[in-house]
CSV table of C-alpha atoms in Angstrom, one decimal:
chain,number,residue,atom,x,y,z
A,91,MET,CA,-6.3,-15.0,65.4
A,92,SER,CA,-3.3,-16.9,64.0
A,93,ASP,CA,-2.5,-17.6,60.4
A,94,THR,CA,-1.2,-21.0,61.5
A,95,ALA,CA,-4.6,-22.2,62.4
A,96,PRO,CA,-5.4,-25.5,60.5
A,97,PRO,CA,-7.0,-24.8,57.1
A,98,ALA,CA,-9.5,-27.5,57.8
A,99,ALA,CA,-10.8,-25.6,60.8
A,100,ARG,CA,-11.3,-22.5,58.8
A,101,ALA,CA,-13.1,-24.4,56.0
A,102,ALA,CA,-15.3,-26.2,58.6
A,103,ALA,CA,-16.3,-22.8,60.1
A,104,ALA,CA,-17.2,-21.5,56.7
A,105,LEU,CA,-19.2,-24.6,55.7
A,106,ALA,CA,-21.0,-24.6,59.0
A,107,GLY,CA,-22.9,-21.5,57.8
A,108,LEU,CA,-20.8,-18.8,59.5
A,109,ALA,CA,-21.4,-15.6,57.6
A,110,PRO,CA,-18.1,-14.1,56.4
A,111,SER,CA,-17.1,-10.8,58.0
A,112,ARG,CA,-16.6,-7.9,55.6
A,113,THR,CA,-13.4,-6.3,57.0
A,114,ARG,CA,-11.8,-6.3,53.6
A,115,TYR,CA,-14.3,-3.7,52.4
A,116,LYS,CA,-13.5,-1.5,55.4
A,117,VAL,CA,-9.8,-1.8,54.4
A,118,LEU,CA,-10.8,-0.7,50.9
A,119,ALA,CA,-12.7,2.3,52.3
A,120,PHE,CA,-9.5,3.4,54.0
A,121,VAL,CA,-7.6,3.1,50.7
A,122,ILE,CA,-10.2,5.1,48.8
A,123,ALA,CA,-9.9,7.8,51.5
A,124,ALA,CA,-6.1,7.8,51.0
A,125,TYR,CA,-6.5,8.3,47.2
A,126,PHE,CA,-9.0,11.1,47.9
A,127,ILE,CA,-6.6,12.9,50.3
A,128,THR,CA,-3.6,12.4,48.0
A,129,TYR,CA,-5.4,14.1,45.1
A,130,ILE,CA,-6.7,16.9,47.4
A,131,ASP,CA,-3.1,17.7,48.3
A,132,ARG,CA,-1.9,17.4,44.6
A,133,VAL,CA,-4.6,19.7,43.2
A,134,LEU,CA,-4.2,22.0,46.2
A,135,LEU,CA,-0.8,23.0,44.8
A,136,SER,CA,-2.1,24.0,41.4
A,137,VAL,CA,-5.3,25.7,42.7
A,138,SER,CA,-3.4,27.8,45.2
A,139,ALA,CA,-0.8,28.9,42.6
A,140,PRO,CA,-2.4,32.2,41.6
A,141,PHE,CA,-2.8,33.2,45.3
A,142,ILE,CA,0.8,32.2,46.1
A,143,GLU,CA,2.1,34.2,43.1
A,144,ARG,CA,0.4,37.3,44.3
A,145,ASP,CA,1.4,36.9,47.9
A,146,LEU,CA,5.1,36.0,47.3
A,147,GLY,CA,5.5,38.2,44.2
A,148,LEU,CA,6.4,35.2,42.0
A,149,SER,CA,6.1,35.3,38.2
A,150,THR,CA,4.2,32.6,36.4
A,151,ILE,CA,7.4,31.1,35.0
A,152,THR,CA,9.0,31.0,38.5
A,153,MET,CA,5.8,29.3,39.9
A,154,GLY,CA,6.0,26.8,37.1
A,155,TRP,CA,9.5,25.8,38.2
A,156,VAL,CA,8.3,25.6,41.8
A,157,LEU,CA,5.5,23.2,40.8
A,158,PHE,CA,8.0,21.3,38.6
A,159,SER,CA,10.0,20.4,41.8
A,160,TYR,CA,7.0,18.5,43.0
A,161,SER,CA,6.5,16.7,39.7
A,162,ILE,CA,10.1,15.6,39.3
A,163,ALA,CA,10.2,14.2,42.9
A,164,TYR,CA,6.8,12.4,42.3
A,165,ALA,CA,8.1,10.7,39.2
A,166,ALA,CA,11.5,9.9,40.6
A,167,PHE,CA,10.4,8.3,43.8
A,168,GLN,CA,7.7,6.0,42.5
A,169,ILE,CA,9.9,2.9,42.4
A,170,PRO,CA,11.6,3.6,45.8
A,171,GLY,CA,8.2,4.1,47.3
A,172,GLY,CA,6.9,0.9,45.9
A,173,TRP,CA,10.0,-0.9,47.1
A,174,PHE,CA,9.6,0.6,50.6
A,175,GLY,CA,6.0,-0.7,50.8
A,176,ASP,CA,7.1,-4.2,49.8
A,177,LYS,CA,10.0,-4.2,52.1
A,178,VAL,CA,8.4,-3.1,55.4
A,179,GLY,CA,4.8,-3.8,54.7
A,180,PRO,CA,2.0,-1.4,53.8
A,181,ARG,CA,0.8,-0.8,57.4
A,182,LEU,CA,4.1,1.0,58.5
A,183,ALA,CA,5.0,2.2,55.0
A,184,MET,CA,1.7,4.0,54.3
A,185,THR,CA,1.7,5.5,57.8
A,186,CYS,CA,5.2,6.9,57.2
A,187,VAL,CA,4.7,8.4,53.8
A,188,VAL,CA,1.4,10.1,54.7
A,189,ILE,CA,2.8,11.6,57.8
A,190,TRP,CA,5.9,12.6,55.9
A,191,TRP,CA,4.0,14.5,53.2
A,192,SER,CA,1.5,15.9,55.7
A,193,VAL,CA,4.3,17.5,57.8
A,194,PHE,CA,5.8,19.1,54.7
A,195,THR,CA,2.4,20.2,53.5
A,196,ALA,CA,2.0,22.1,56.8
A,197,LEU,CA,5.5,23.5,56.5
A,198,THR,CA,4.6,24.8,53.0
A,199,SER,CA,2.3,27.2,54.7
A,200,LEU,CA,5.3,28.8,56.4
A,201,THR,CA,7.4,29.3,53.2
A,202,TRP,CA,8.5,32.8,52.2
A,203,SER,CA,10.2,32.4,48.8
A,204,ALA,CA,10.3,30.3,45.7
A,205,MET,CA,13.3,28.4,47.0
A,206,SER,CA,11.7,27.5,50.3
A,207,MET,CA,8.5,26.5,48.6
A,208,GLY,CA,10.3,24.4,46.0
A,209,VAL,CA,12.1,22.5,48.7
A,210,CYS,CA,8.9,21.7,50.5
A,211,LEU,CA,7.1,20.7,47.4
A,212,PHE,CA,10.0,18.4,46.4
A,213,LEU,CA,9.7,16.7,49.8
A,214,ILE,CA,5.9,16.4,49.5
A,215,GLY,CA,6.4,14.8,46.1
A,216,MET,CA,8.8,12.3,47.6
A,217,GLY,CA,6.2,11.1,50.1
A,218,GLU,CA,3.2,11.1,47.7
A,219,ALA,CA,5.1,9.1,45.1
A,220,GLY,CA,4.8,6.1,47.4
A,221,ALA,CA,1.1,6.5,48.0
A,222,PHE,CA,-0.4,4.6,45.1
A,223,PRO,CA,2.1,1.7,44.9
A,224,ILE,CA,1.9,1.1,48.7
A,225,ALA,CA,-1.9,1.4,48.7
A,226,ASN,CA,-1.9,-1.1,45.9
A,227,ARG,CA,0.3,-3.5,47.9
A,228,ALA,CA,-2.1,-3.0,50.9
A,229,LEU,CA,-5.0,-4.4,48.9
A,230,SER,CA,-3.0,-7.3,47.4
A,231,ARG,CA,-3.5,-9.5,50.5
A,232,TRP,CA,-7.1,-8.5,51.1
A,233,MET,CA,-9.2,-8.2,47.9
A,234,LEU,CA,-10.2,-11.4,46.1
A,235,PRO,CA,-9.3,-11.7,42.4
A,236,SER,CA,-13.0,-11.2,41.5
A,237,GLU,CA,-13.0,-7.9,43.5
A,238,ARG,CA,-9.8,-6.3,42.4
A,239,ALA,CA,-10.9,-4.3,39.4
A,240,LEU,CA,-13.9,-2.9,41.3
A,241,ALA,CA,-11.6,-2.0,44.2
A,242,GLN,CA,-9.1,-0.3,41.9
A,243,GLY,CA,-11.9,1.5,40.0
A,244,ALA,CA,-13.3,2.8,43.4
A,245,THR,CA,-9.9,4.0,44.6
A,246,HIS,CA,-9.3,6.0,41.4
A,247,ALA,CA,-12.9,7.3,41.6
A,248,GLY,CA,-11.9,8.7,45.0
A,249,SER,CA,-8.9,10.5,43.4
A,250,ARG,CA,-11.1,12.0,40.7
A,251,LEU,CA,-13.6,13.1,43.4
A,252,GLY,CA,-10.7,14.8,45.2
A,253,SER,CA,-9.7,16.6,42.0
A,254,THR,CA,-13.3,17.8,41.5
A,255,LEU,CA,-13.9,19.1,45.1
A,256,THR,CA,-10.6,20.7,45.9
A,257,PRO,CA,-11.0,23.8,43.8
A,258,ILE,CA,-14.3,24.5,45.5
A,259,ILE,CA,-12.9,23.9,49.0
A,260,VAL,CA,-9.7,25.9,48.4
A,261,VAL,CA,-11.3,28.9,46.8
A,262,GLY,CA,-14.0,28.9,49.5
A,263,LEU,CA,-11.4,28.9,52.3
A,264,VAL,CA,-9.1,31.5,50.7
A,265,GLY,CA,-12.1,33.7,50.1
A,266,VAL,CA,-13.1,33.9,53.7
A,267,SER,CA,-12.2,37.2,55.4
A,268,ALA,CA,-8.8,37.3,57.1
A,269,LEU,CA,-7.7,33.9,55.7
A,270,THR,CA,-5.0,33.3,53.1
A,271,TRP,CA,-3.8,30.6,50.9
A,272,ARG,CA,-1.8,29.2,53.8
A,273,LEU,CA,-4.8,27.9,55.8
A,274,PRO,CA,-5.8,25.1,53.4
A,275,PHE,CA,-2.3,23.6,53.6
A,276,LEU,CA,-2.6,23.4,57.4
A,277,ILE,CA,-6.1,21.9,57.3
A,278,PHE,CA,-5.2,19.2,54.7
A,279,ALA,CA,-2.0,18.4,56.6
A,280,ALA,CA,-4.1,17.7,59.7
A,281,VAL,CA,-6.5,15.5,57.7
A,282,GLY,CA,-3.5,13.5,56.4
A,283,ILE,CA,-2.0,12.9,59.8
A,284,ILE,CA,-5.4,11.9,61.3
A,285,TRP,CA,-5.8,9.4,58.5
A,286,ALA,CA,-2.3,7.9,59.0
A,287,LEU,CA,-2.9,7.4,62.7
A,288,LEU,CA,-6.3,5.7,62.1
A,289,TRP,CA,-4.7,3.5,59.3
A,290,TYR,CA,-1.9,2.3,61.6
A,291,ARG,CA,-4.4,1.4,64.3
A,292,TYR,CA,-6.8,-0.4,62.0
A,293,TYR,CA,-4.9,-2.0,59.1
A,294,ARG,CA,-2.9,-5.3,59.3
A,295,ASN,CA,-0.6,-6.6,56.7
A,296,SER,CA,-2.2,-10.0,57.0
A,297,PRO,CA,-5.9,-10.6,57.3
A,298,ALA,CA,-5.2,-13.4,59.8
A,299,ASP,CA,-3.8,-10.8,62.2
A,300,HIS,CA,-6.9,-8.6,62.1
A,301,ALA,CA,-9.4,-9.0,65.0
A,302,GLY,CA,-12.3,-8.1,62.7
A,303,VAL,CA,-11.8,-11.0,60.3
A,304,ASN,CA,-13.7,-14.1,61.2
A,305,GLU,CA,-12.9,-17.7,60.1
A,306,ALA,CA,-15.3,-17.6,57.2
A,307,GLU,CA,-13.8,-14.4,55.6
A,308,LEU,CA,-10.3,-15.7,56.3
A,309,ALA,CA,-11.1,-19.0,54.6
A,310,ARG,CA,-12.4,-17.1,51.5
A,311,ILE,CA,-9.3,-14.9,51.3
A,312,ASN,CA,-6.8,-17.7,51.9
A,313,GLY,CA,-8.7,-20.0,49.5
A,314,ALA,CA,-8.4,-17.4,46.7
A,315,LEU,CA,-4.9,-16.0,47.5
A,316,GLY,CA,-3.2,-18.7,49.5
A,317,ILE,CA,-2.0,-18.5,53.1
A,318,PHE,CA,0.0,-15.4,53.9
A,319,LYS,CA,3.7,-16.2,54.5
A,320,LYS,CA,5.2,-14.0,57.2
A,321,GLY,CA,8.7,-12.7,57.0
A,322,LYS,CA,10.5,-10.3,54.7
A,323,ARG,CA,11.3,-11.3,51.2
A,324,LYS,CA,13.7,-9.6,48.8
A,325,VAL,CA,12.0,-7.9,45.9
A,326,PRO,CA,12.9,-10.0,42.8
A,327,TRP,CA,13.9,-7.0,40.7
A,328,GLY,CA,15.9,-9.1,38.3
A,329,GLN,CA,12.8,-11.2,37.3
A,330,ILE,CA,10.5,-8.3,37.3
A,331,LEU,CA,12.6,-6.1,35.1
A,332,SER,CA,13.6,-8.9,32.7
A,333,ASN,CA,9.9,-9.8,32.1
A,334,ARG,CA,8.9,-8.5,28.7
A,335,GLN,CA,5.3,-8.0,29.8
A,336,MET,CA,6.4,-5.5,32.4
A,337,TYR,CA,7.5,-3.2,29.6
A,338,VAL,CA,4.3,-3.8,27.6
A,339,LEU,CA,2.3,-2.9,30.7
A,340,GLY,CA,4.4,0.2,31.3
A,341,ALA,CA,4.0,1.3,27.6
A,342,MET,CA,0.2,0.8,27.9
A,343,TYR,CA,0.1,3.0,31.0
A,344,PHE,CA,2.4,5.6,29.4
A,345,CYS,CA,-0.3,6.0,26.7
A,346,TYR,CA,-3.1,6.2,29.3
A,347,ALA,CA,-1.3,8.7,31.4
A,348,TYR,CA,-0.3,10.9,28.5
A,349,ASP,CA,-4.0,11.1,27.5
A,350,ILE,CA,-5.4,11.8,30.9
A,351,GLY,CA,-2.6,14.2,31.5
A,352,VAL,CA,-3.7,16.3,28.5
A,353,PHE,CA,-7.2,16.5,29.9
A,354,LEU,CA,-6.1,17.4,33.4
A,355,SER,CA,-3.6,20.1,32.2
A,356,TRP,CA,-5.1,21.6,29.1
A,357,PHE,CA,-8.8,20.9,28.7
A,358,PRO,CA,-10.1,24.1,30.3
A,359,LYS,CA,-7.7,26.1,28.1
A,360,TYR,CA,-8.9,24.2,25.0
A,361,LEU,CA,-12.5,25.0,25.8
A,362,ASN,CA,-11.8,28.7,26.1
A,363,ALA,CA,-9.3,29.1,23.2
A,364,ALA,CA,-10.7,26.7,20.7
A,365,ARG,CA,-14.4,26.5,21.6
A,366,GLY,CA,-15.0,30.0,22.8
A,367,ILE,CA,-16.5,29.1,26.1
A,368,ASP,CA,-16.1,32.0,28.5
A,369,LEU,CA,-14.6,31.7,32.0
A,370,ALA,CA,-18.0,32.1,33.7
A,371,GLN,CA,-19.2,28.9,32.1
A,372,MET,CA,-15.9,27.1,32.2
A,373,GLY,CA,-16.4,25.3,35.6
A,374,PHE,CA,-19.5,23.5,34.5
A,375,TYR,CA,-18.4,22.5,31.0
A,376,ALA,CA,-15.0,21.4,32.1
A,377,SER,CA,-16.4,19.3,34.9
A,378,VAL,CA,-18.8,17.3,32.7
A,379,PRO,CA,-16.2,15.0,31.1
A,380,PHE,CA,-14.4,14.4,34.4
A,381,LEU,CA,-17.7,13.4,36.1
A,382,ALA,CA,-18.2,11.0,33.3
A,383,GLY,CA,-14.7,9.7,33.9
A,384,LEU,CA,-15.5,9.1,37.6
A,385,VAL,CA,-18.5,6.9,36.5
A,386,GLY,CA,-16.1,5.1,34.2
A,387,ASP,CA,-13.7,4.3,37.0
A,388,ILE,CA,-16.4,2.4,38.9
A,389,THR,CA,-18.0,0.9,35.8
A,390,GLY,CA,-14.8,-0.6,34.4
A,391,GLY,CA,-14.1,-2.3,37.7
A,392,VAL,CA,-17.6,-3.7,38.1
A,393,VAL,CA,-17.8,-5.0,34.5
A,394,SER,CA,-14.4,-6.7,34.6
A,395,ASP,CA,-15.0,-8.4,37.9
A,396,GLU,CA,-18.5,-9.6,36.8
A,397,ILE,CA,-17.0,-11.1,33.6
A,398,LEU,CA,-14.4,-12.8,35.7
A,399,LYS,CA,-17.1,-14.3,38.1
A,400,LYS,CA,-19.2,-15.5,35.1
A,401,THR,CA,-16.4,-16.9,32.9
A,402,GLY,CA,-13.5,-17.7,35.3
A,403,LYS,CA,-11.2,-16.3,32.6
A,404,LEU,CA,-8.9,-13.7,34.2
A,405,ALA,CA,-7.1,-12.6,31.1
A,406,PHE,CA,-10.3,-12.2,29.1
A,407,ALA,CA,-12.0,-10.3,31.9
A,408,ARG,CA,-9.2,-7.7,32.1
A,409,ARG,CA,-8.5,-7.4,28.4
A,410,ILE,CA,-12.0,-7.1,27.1
A,411,VAL,CA,-12.8,-4.0,29.3
A,412,SER,CA,-9.5,-2.4,28.8
A,413,VAL,CA,-9.2,-2.8,25.0
A,414,THR,CA,-12.8,-1.8,24.5
A,415,GLY,CA,-12.4,1.3,26.6
A,416,PHE,CA,-9.2,2.4,24.9
A,417,TRP,CA,-10.7,2.0,21.4
A,418,ILE,CA,-13.9,3.7,22.2
A,419,SER,CA,-12.0,6.6,23.7
A,420,ALA,CA,-9.9,6.9,20.5
A,421,GLY,CA,-13.0,7.1,18.3
A,422,ALA,CA,-14.8,9.5,20.7
A,423,VAL,CA,-11.8,11.9,21.0
A,424,THR,CA,-11.6,12.1,17.2
A,425,LEU,CA,-15.2,12.9,16.8
A,426,ALA,CA,-15.1,15.4,19.7
A,427,ALA,CA,-12.3,17.4,18.0
A,428,TRP,CA,-14.0,17.2,14.6
A,429,VAL,CA,-17.5,18.4,15.3
A,430,ASP,CA,-18.3,22.1,15.2
A,431,ASP,CA,-21.0,22.4,17.9
A,432,PRO,CA,-19.2,23.0,21.3
A,433,VAL,CA,-21.9,21.2,23.3
A,434,VAL,CA,-21.9,18.2,21.1
A,435,SER,CA,-18.1,18.2,21.3
A,436,ILE,CA,-18.2,18.2,25.1
A,437,CYS,CA,-20.6,15.3,25.0
A,438,TRP,CA,-18.1,13.3,22.8
A,439,PHE,CA,-15.3,14.3,25.2
A,440,ALA,CA,-17.4,13.0,28.1
A,441,LEU,CA,-17.7,9.6,26.3
A,442,ALA,CA,-14.0,9.7,25.6
A,443,LEU,CA,-13.1,10.2,29.2
A,444,PHE,CA,-15.7,7.7,30.4
A,445,ALA,CA,-14.2,5.1,28.1
A,446,LEU,CA,-10.6,6.0,29.0
A,447,GLU,CA,-11.3,5.7,32.7
A,448,LEU,CA,-12.9,2.3,32.2
A,449,THR,CA,-9.3,1.1,31.8
A,450,VAL,CA,-7.6,2.5,34.8
A,451,GLY,CA,-9.1,0.3,37.5
A,452,VAL,CA,-8.3,-2.7,35.3
A,453,SER,CA,-4.7,-1.6,34.8
A,454,TRP,CA,-4.1,-1.4,38.5
A,455,ALA,CA,-6.0,-4.7,39.1
A,456,VAL,CA,-3.5,-6.3,36.7
A,457,THR,CA,-0.6,-5.3,38.9
A,458,LEU,CA,-2.3,-7.2,41.7
A,459,ASP,CA,-2.9,-10.2,39.5
A,460,VAL,CA,0.7,-10.4,38.3
A,461,GLY,CA,2.4,-8.9,41.4
A,462,GLY,CA,1.1,-10.8,44.4
A,463,GLU,CA,3.1,-9.6,47.5
A,464,PHE,CA,5.3,-7.5,45.2
A,465,ALA,CA,2.4,-5.6,43.7
A,466,GLY,CA,3.8,-2.4,45.1
A,467,SER,CA,7.0,-2.6,43.2
A,468,ILE,CA,5.4,-3.7,40.0
A,469,SER,CA,2.7,-1.0,40.1
A,470,ALA,CA,5.5,1.6,40.9
A,471,VAL,CA,7.3,0.6,37.7
A,472,MET,CA,4.0,0.9,35.7
A,473,ASN,CA,3.2,4.3,37.4
A,474,THR,CA,6.7,5.6,36.7
A,475,ALA,CA,6.1,5.0,33.0
A,476,GLY,CA,2.7,6.8,33.4
A,477,ASN,CA,4.2,9.8,35.1
A,478,ILE,CA,6.7,10.2,32.3
A,479,GLY,CA,3.9,10.1,29.8
A,480,ALA,CA,1.9,12.7,31.7
A,481,ALA,CA,4.9,15.0,32.0
A,482,ILE,CA,5.7,14.7,28.3
A,483,ALA,CA,2.0,15.4,27.5
A,484,VAL,CA,2.1,18.8,29.2
A,485,ALA,CA,5.0,20.1,27.0
A,486,VAL,CA,4.1,18.3,23.8
A,487,THR,CA,0.5,19.4,23.8
A,488,ALA,CA,1.5,23.1,24.3
A,489,ARG,CA,3.8,22.9,21.3
A,490,LEU,CA,1.3,21.0,19.0
A,491,ALA,CA,-1.6,23.3,19.9
A,492,THR,CA,0.6,26.4,19.2
A,493,ASP,CA,2.2,25.2,16.0
A,494,HIS,CA,-0.4,23.0,14.4
A,495,GLY,CA,-3.7,23.6,16.2
A,496,TRP,CA,-5.7,21.7,18.8
A,497,GLY,CA,-6.8,19.1,16.3
A,498,SER,CA,-3.2,17.7,16.1
A,499,ALA,CA,-3.0,17.5,19.9
A,500,PHE,CA,-6.2,15.4,20.1
A,501,ALA,CA,-5.1,13.3,17.1
A,502,VAL,CA,-2.1,12.2,19.3
A,503,ILE,CA,-4.4,11.3,22.1
A,504,ALA,CA,-6.6,9.2,19.8
A,505,ALA,CA,-3.5,7.4,18.3
A,506,LEU,CA,-2.1,6.6,21.8
A,507,ALA,CA,-5.4,5.3,23.0
A,508,ALA,CA,-5.6,3.0,20.0
A,509,VAL,CA,-2.1,1.8,20.6
A,510,ALA,CA,-2.8,1.2,24.3
A,511,GLY,CA,-5.7,-1.1,23.3
A,512,VAL,CA,-3.4,-3.1,21.1
A,513,LEU,CA,-0.7,-3.4,23.8
A,514,MET,CA,-3.3,-4.6,26.3
A,515,LEU,CA,-3.9,-7.6,24.1
A,516,PHE,CA,-0.4,-8.8,24.8
A,517,VAL,CA,-0.6,-8.5,28.6
A,518,ASP,CA,-1.5,-11.8,30.3
A,519,PRO,CA,-2.8,-11.1,33.9
A,520,SER,CA,-2.9,-14.8,34.7
A,521,ARG,CA,0.9,-15.1,34.7
A,522,ARG,CA,3.0,-13.8,37.6
A,523,PHE,CA,6.0,-11.6,36.7
A,524,TYR,CA,8.2,-13.6,39.0
A,525,ARG,CA,8.6,-17.1,40.4
A,526,ASP,CA,8.1,-17.7,44.2
A,527,GLU,CA,10.3,-20.1,46.3
A,528,ALA,CA,8.3,-23.1,45.0
A,529,GLY,CA,9.0,-22.1,41.4
A,530,ALA,CA,5.4,-21.2,40.7
């Protein structure tokens, strides 16, 4: 099927009653799976740490530096990864980065020292850094504006599911007789390579080039997004980085990522140290807020897209969900840290994470709204700011909790959530961050 077919022919096919195919939802399923696999690999590193320390004779401090090699690469290569996806297209780019990190995940199973493992983890981080920006770019030519928030919420729900299941899988595998921590690295590497090969076979950069897209679905996509223009275009970094809204969007995501970073890194420790919940009960109580967050991922996307369908107001549909989510989260975190009853506190934390995760699908949908074919680069800039926030959160929270108590650490979370809600009021998703050749 050619994208040069007359638009009138496509419209006529749609008007003749031809039911649109649903290939774009299969593309979305592939991206959800990619997010799931990415987070399996990320969490695999931290879950395996105690086993690796014992096997290789590493101290906790040394292991911390080994894991840091992954984190620094992941933050540093966000923008290069997004640029790569925009430059060569998501079909090839996503295939390359997933195979890259899968190969080095497999090689990690062969490491024998802190240095060899640190090198492998750095190279894994390089590859995984491109995953979210490139996947975001992959959806930019497929998902309708009224489906973007739901799509982004679903992808991030996939990542949260990966975070939830990985500890169970890894501990189960390592616990089997005669198996060590090295086996999960080999298994998950194979999963990644299989996904990459299937992705390259199935995905197309343009819906018009996909055999599974009929005229009616193509008419819907082109009617909403315009006809895809083939050929490589230079990423307009000058326009993107000189746009003030880019920095507002980045600051908002810095606040979000700082907050979620504290929960991902320190929440189990907080429950044990400040709430007296023993390790036997930790798994259940620590998982409740994250399960609520998973529901929030989907809910935020559904609500934003439904508001857009009913009102036709893109900026309103994105802002109302995001601002409400951030401000509810700020209030719920404050109450969670203040109440005495541990169970009641966890319930408030569940609400806080649910509300915080209402915003994440919307944030990534905004990068599609304002980014178009350069959504990968724009989302990479936003996610770089987020990863800086998450990295700062780990260190700052430890210091605040030690010197001033956990209440001060959660006060910072609440304040940043409130600030993020204000910042979102100044982001206009209806305006592109760059001008195309026609000046639009």
